[in-house]
Coordinates of C-alpha atoms in Angstrom, one line a residue:
Chain A
K11 CA 12.6 3.7 -15.0
N12 CA 10.6 2.9 -11.8
E13 CA 12.3 3.7 -8.6
V14 CA 11.2 0.4 -7.1
E15 CA 11.4 -2.8 -9.3
Q16 CA 10.2 -6.2 -8.3
S17 CA 10.8 -9.6 -9.8
P18 CA 9.2 -11.8 -10.8
Q19 CA 5.9 -10.2 -11.7
N20 CA 4.1 -13.5 -11.4
L21 CA 5.2 -16.7 -9.7
T22 CA 3.5 -20.1 -9.5
A23 CA 4.9 -22.6 -7.1
Q24 CA 4.0 -26.0 -5.8
E25 CA 3.1 -26.4 -2.1
G26 CA 6.3 -26.9 -0.1
E27 CA 8.6 -25.0 -2.4
F28 CA 11.0 -22.3 -1.2
I29 CA 10.1 -19.0 -2.8
T30 CA 12.1 -15.8 -3.3
I31 CA 10.8 -12.5 -4.4
N32 CA 13.3 -9.7 -5.2
C33 CA 13.1 -5.9 -4.9
S34 CA 15.6 -3.4 -6.2
Y35 CA 15.4 0.3 -5.7
S36 CA 17.3 3.2 -7.1
V37 CA 17.0 5.9 -4.5
G38 CA 18.3 6.5 -1.0
I39 CA 15.9 5.0 1.5
S40 CA 15.3 5.2 5.3
A41 CA 13.4 1.9 5.3
L42 CA 12.0 -0.8 3.1
H43 CA 8.6 -2.5 3.6
W44 CA 7.3 -5.8 2.5
L45 CA 3.5 -5.9 2.2
Q46 CA 1.0 -8.6 1.5
Q47 CA -2.2 -7.9 -0.5
H48 CA -4.9 -10.5 -0.6
P49 CA -7.4 -10.9 -3.4
G50 CA -10.0 -8.8 -1.4
G51 CA -7.5 -5.9 -1.5
G52 CA -6.6 -5.4 2.1
I53 CA -2.9 -4.8 2.7
V54 CA -0.9 -6.2 5.6
S55 CA 2.6 -5.1 6.5
L56 CA 4.9 -8.1 6.8
F57 CA 8.3 -6.5 7.5
M58 CA 9.9 -3.1 7.9
L59 CA 13.7 -3.2 7.3
S60 CA 16.5 -0.8 7.4
S61 CA 19.4 -3.3 7.5
G62 CA 20.1 -7.0 7.8
K63 CA 17.5 -9.6 8.1
K64 CA 14.2 -10.3 9.8
K65 CA 12.3 -13.5 10.3
H66 CA 8.7 -14.1 11.1
G67 CA 7.5 -17.7 11.0
R68 CA 8.1 -19.0 7.5
L69 CA 8.9 -15.6 6.1
I70 CA 12.4 -14.1 5.9
A71 CA 13.3 -10.7 4.6
T72 CA 16.8 -9.5 3.9
I73 CA 18.2 -6.2 2.7
N74 CA 21.5 -5.1 1.3
I75 CA 21.7 -1.3 1.6
Q76 CA 24.9 -1.1 -0.5
E77 CA 23.4 -3.0 -3.4
K78 CA 20.0 -1.4 -3.0
H79 CA 18.3 -4.8 -3.0
S80 CA 16.0 -6.8 -0.8
S81 CA 14.6 -10.3 -0.9
L82 CA 11.5 -11.9 0.6
H83 CA 11.7 -15.6 1.2
I84 CA 8.9 -18.0 2.0
T85 CA 9.9 -21.4 3.2
A86 CA 7.6 -24.4 2.9
S87 CA 5.1 -22.5 0.9
H88 CA 1.4 -23.1 1.3
P89 CA -1.7 -22.3 -0.8
R90 CA -2.7 -19.7 1.8
D91 CA 0.5 -17.8 1.0
S92 CA -1.1 -17.0 -2.4
A93 CA -1.3 -13.2 -2.6
V94 CA 0.4 -10.2 -4.1
Y95 CA 3.6 -9.2 -2.3
I96 CA 4.6 -5.6 -2.6
C97 CA 7.9 -4.0 -1.9
A98 CA 7.7 -0.3 -0.8
V99 CA 10.4 2.1 0.3
S100 CA 10.4 5.2 2.5
I101 CA 12.5 7.8 0.8
M102 CA 15.4 9.4 2.7
N103 CA 15.0 13.1 3.1
Y104 CA 12.0 13.2 0.9
G105 CA 11.1 16.8 0.4
G106 CA 7.5 16.2 -0.6
S107 CA 5.1 14.2 1.4
Q108 CA 6.9 13.2 4.5
G109 CA 6.4 9.6 5.4
N110 CA 5.2 8.6 2.0
L111 CA 6.0 5.2 0.5
I112 CA 6.9 4.4 -3.1
F113 CA 5.6 1.1 -4.1
G114 CA 6.7 -1.6 -6.5
K115 CA 4.1 -3.1 -8.8
G116 CA 3.9 -6.3 -6.8
T117 CA 4.6 -10.0 -7.3
K118 CA 1.5 -12.2 -7.7
L119 CA 2.2 -15.5 -6.1
S120 CA 0.1 -18.6 -6.6
V121 CA 0.9 -21.7 -4.6
K122 CA -0.7 -24.8 -5.9
P123 CA -1.6 -27.7 -3.6
Chain B
G29 CA 0.0 -3.5 16.3
A30 CA -1.8 -0.4 15.3
V31 CA -5.2 -0.8 13.5
V32 CA -6.5 1.3 10.7
S33 CA -10.1 0.8 9.8
Q34 CA -11.4 1.8 6.4
H35 CA -15.1 1.9 5.4
P36 CA -16.8 0.9 3.2
S37 CA -14.9 -2.0 1.7
R38 CA -17.0 -1.9 -1.5
V39 CA -19.3 0.7 -2.9
I40 CA -21.2 1.0 -6.2
C41 CA -22.6 4.4 -7.1
K42 CA -24.1 6.2 -10.1
S43 CA -22.3 8.7 -12.2
G44 CA -22.6 12.2 -10.8
T45 CA -23.1 11.2 -7.2
S46 CA -20.5 11.6 -4.4
V47 CA -19.0 8.9 -2.3
K48 CA -17.3 9.3 1.1
I49 CA -14.7 6.9 2.3
E50 CA -13.7 6.9 5.9
C51 CA -10.3 5.9 7.4
R52 CA -10.0 5.6 11.2
S53 CA -7.1 4.9 13.4
L54 CA -8.5 2.8 16.1
D55 CA -5.9 2.6 18.8
F56 CA -3.6 5.5 18.0
Q57 CA -3.7 9.1 17.0
A58 CA -2.6 9.8 13.4
T59 CA -1.7 13.4 12.6
T60 CA -1.0 12.3 9.1
M61 CA -2.7 9.8 6.9
F62 CA -2.0 9.0 3.3
W63 CA -4.6 8.2 0.5
Y64 CA -3.5 5.9 -2.3
R65 CA -5.2 4.7 -5.4
Q66 CA -4.5 1.5 -7.1
F67 CA -5.2 0.8 -10.8
P68 CA -5.3 -2.8 -12.1
K69 CA -1.9 -4.4 -12.3
K70 CA -0.3 -1.1 -11.2
S71 CA 1.5 0.2 -8.1
L72 CA -0.3 2.1 -5.4
M73 CA 0.0 5.7 -6.2
L74 CA -0.1 8.4 -3.6
M75 CA -3.1 10.8 -4.1
A76 CA -2.7 13.1 -1.2
T77 CA -1.4 13.5 2.3
S78 CA -4.1 14.3 4.9
N79 CA -3.0 16.5 7.8
E80 CA -5.1 16.8 10.9
G81 CA -6.3 20.4 11.3
S82 CA -5.0 21.7 8.0
K83 CA -5.4 21.4 4.3
A84 CA -4.4 18.2 2.6
T85 CA -1.4 18.1 0.3
Y86 CA -2.2 16.7 -3.1
E87 CA 0.1 15.0 -5.5
Q88 CA 0.6 16.4 -9.0
G89 CA -2.3 15.6 -11.3
V90 CA -4.8 14.9 -8.5
E91 CA -7.8 17.2 -8.7
K92 CA -8.4 18.8 -5.3
D93 CA -12.0 19.7 -6.0
K94 CA -12.8 16.1 -7.1
F95 CA -11.1 14.3 -4.3
L96 CA -12.0 16.1 -1.1
I97 CA -10.0 15.2 1.9
N98 CA -11.0 16.1 5.5
H99 CA -8.9 15.3 8.5
A100 CA -10.9 16.9 11.3
S101 CA -9.7 14.8 14.2
L102 CA -6.6 12.8 15.1
T103 CA -8.4 9.5 14.4
L104 CA -10.5 10.2 11.3
S105 CA -9.7 11.1 7.7
T106 CA -12.2 11.1 4.9
L107 CA -11.9 11.0 1.2
T108 CA -14.9 12.2 -0.8
V109 CA -15.1 11.4 -4.5
T110 CA -17.3 14.2 -5.9
S111 CA -19.4 13.9 -9.1
A112 CA -18.1 10.4 -9.6
H113 CA -17.4 9.2 -13.1
P114 CA -16.7 5.7 -14.3
E115 CA -13.0 6.6 -14.7
D116 CA -12.9 7.1 -10.9
S117 CA -13.6 3.4 -10.5
S118 CA -10.6 2.0 -8.6
F119 CA -9.3 0.7 -5.4
Y120 CA -8.6 3.3 -2.8
I121 CA -6.6 2.7 0.4
C122 CA -5.5 4.8 3.3
S123 CA -2.4 4.4 5.4
A124 CA -1.0 5.9 8.6
R125 CA 2.5 5.8 10.0
V126 CA 3.5 5.0 13.6
G127 CA 7.1 5.8 13.8
S128 CA 8.7 3.9 10.9
E129 CA 5.9 1.4 10.7
A130 CA 3.1 1.7 8.1
F131 CA -0.4 0.5 8.7
F132 CA -3.1 0.2 6.0
G133 CA -6.8 0.2 5.9
Q134 CA -8.7 -2.6 4.3
G135 CA -9.2 -0.6 1.1
T136 CA -12.4 0.5 -0.7
R137 CA -13.3 -0.9 -4.1
L138 CA -15.3 1.9 -5.8
T139 CA -17.3 1.1 -8.9
V140 CA -19.1 4.0 -10.7
V141 CA -21.8 2.9 -13.1

């Protein structure tokens, strides 16, 4: 079982729709990251969360530490939001590579005009 | 925010040759950088942790002699794929941490023919 699970794997939406991407993890974490990867491959960090909720423009990220679950919401989706969204966690007291992230497989989002 | 610059973004090389990928922190000093590899439709997998002034720490299964990492300064880490083989074709990306924040290079798409 993967330590970080995302759902759905693929998501197609119409422009304007409200979108939710979910991330569940099975380990103790110090922080959770939501990342955006565009078709060219470059990765942009959207949010870093350790509790509660953060909002940036049309993007909202929430985390429930007790349930080990996070969601990324996109309001009023737009074709330019089409990308792969990746959830990654920083492991608490990770004895190996300090500061390493463990990644989910990503959710491929396509927003149709 | 902090900027991590990775070069080249794409490279095609012949089997048996070596390819060097550079990762620079442009506006901060990175004592540690992480090198990841991404297979199609898979999560990013940590290859190694690059430590300034000391040997890199490689993950299990990653060949040290094949993937040479050098972190000679606080702003530059390089990954050299030696004696490249078509199986090495992949997307490679570096990352640096500033506190709890993670910043990523643009990634390098390597194709070995």
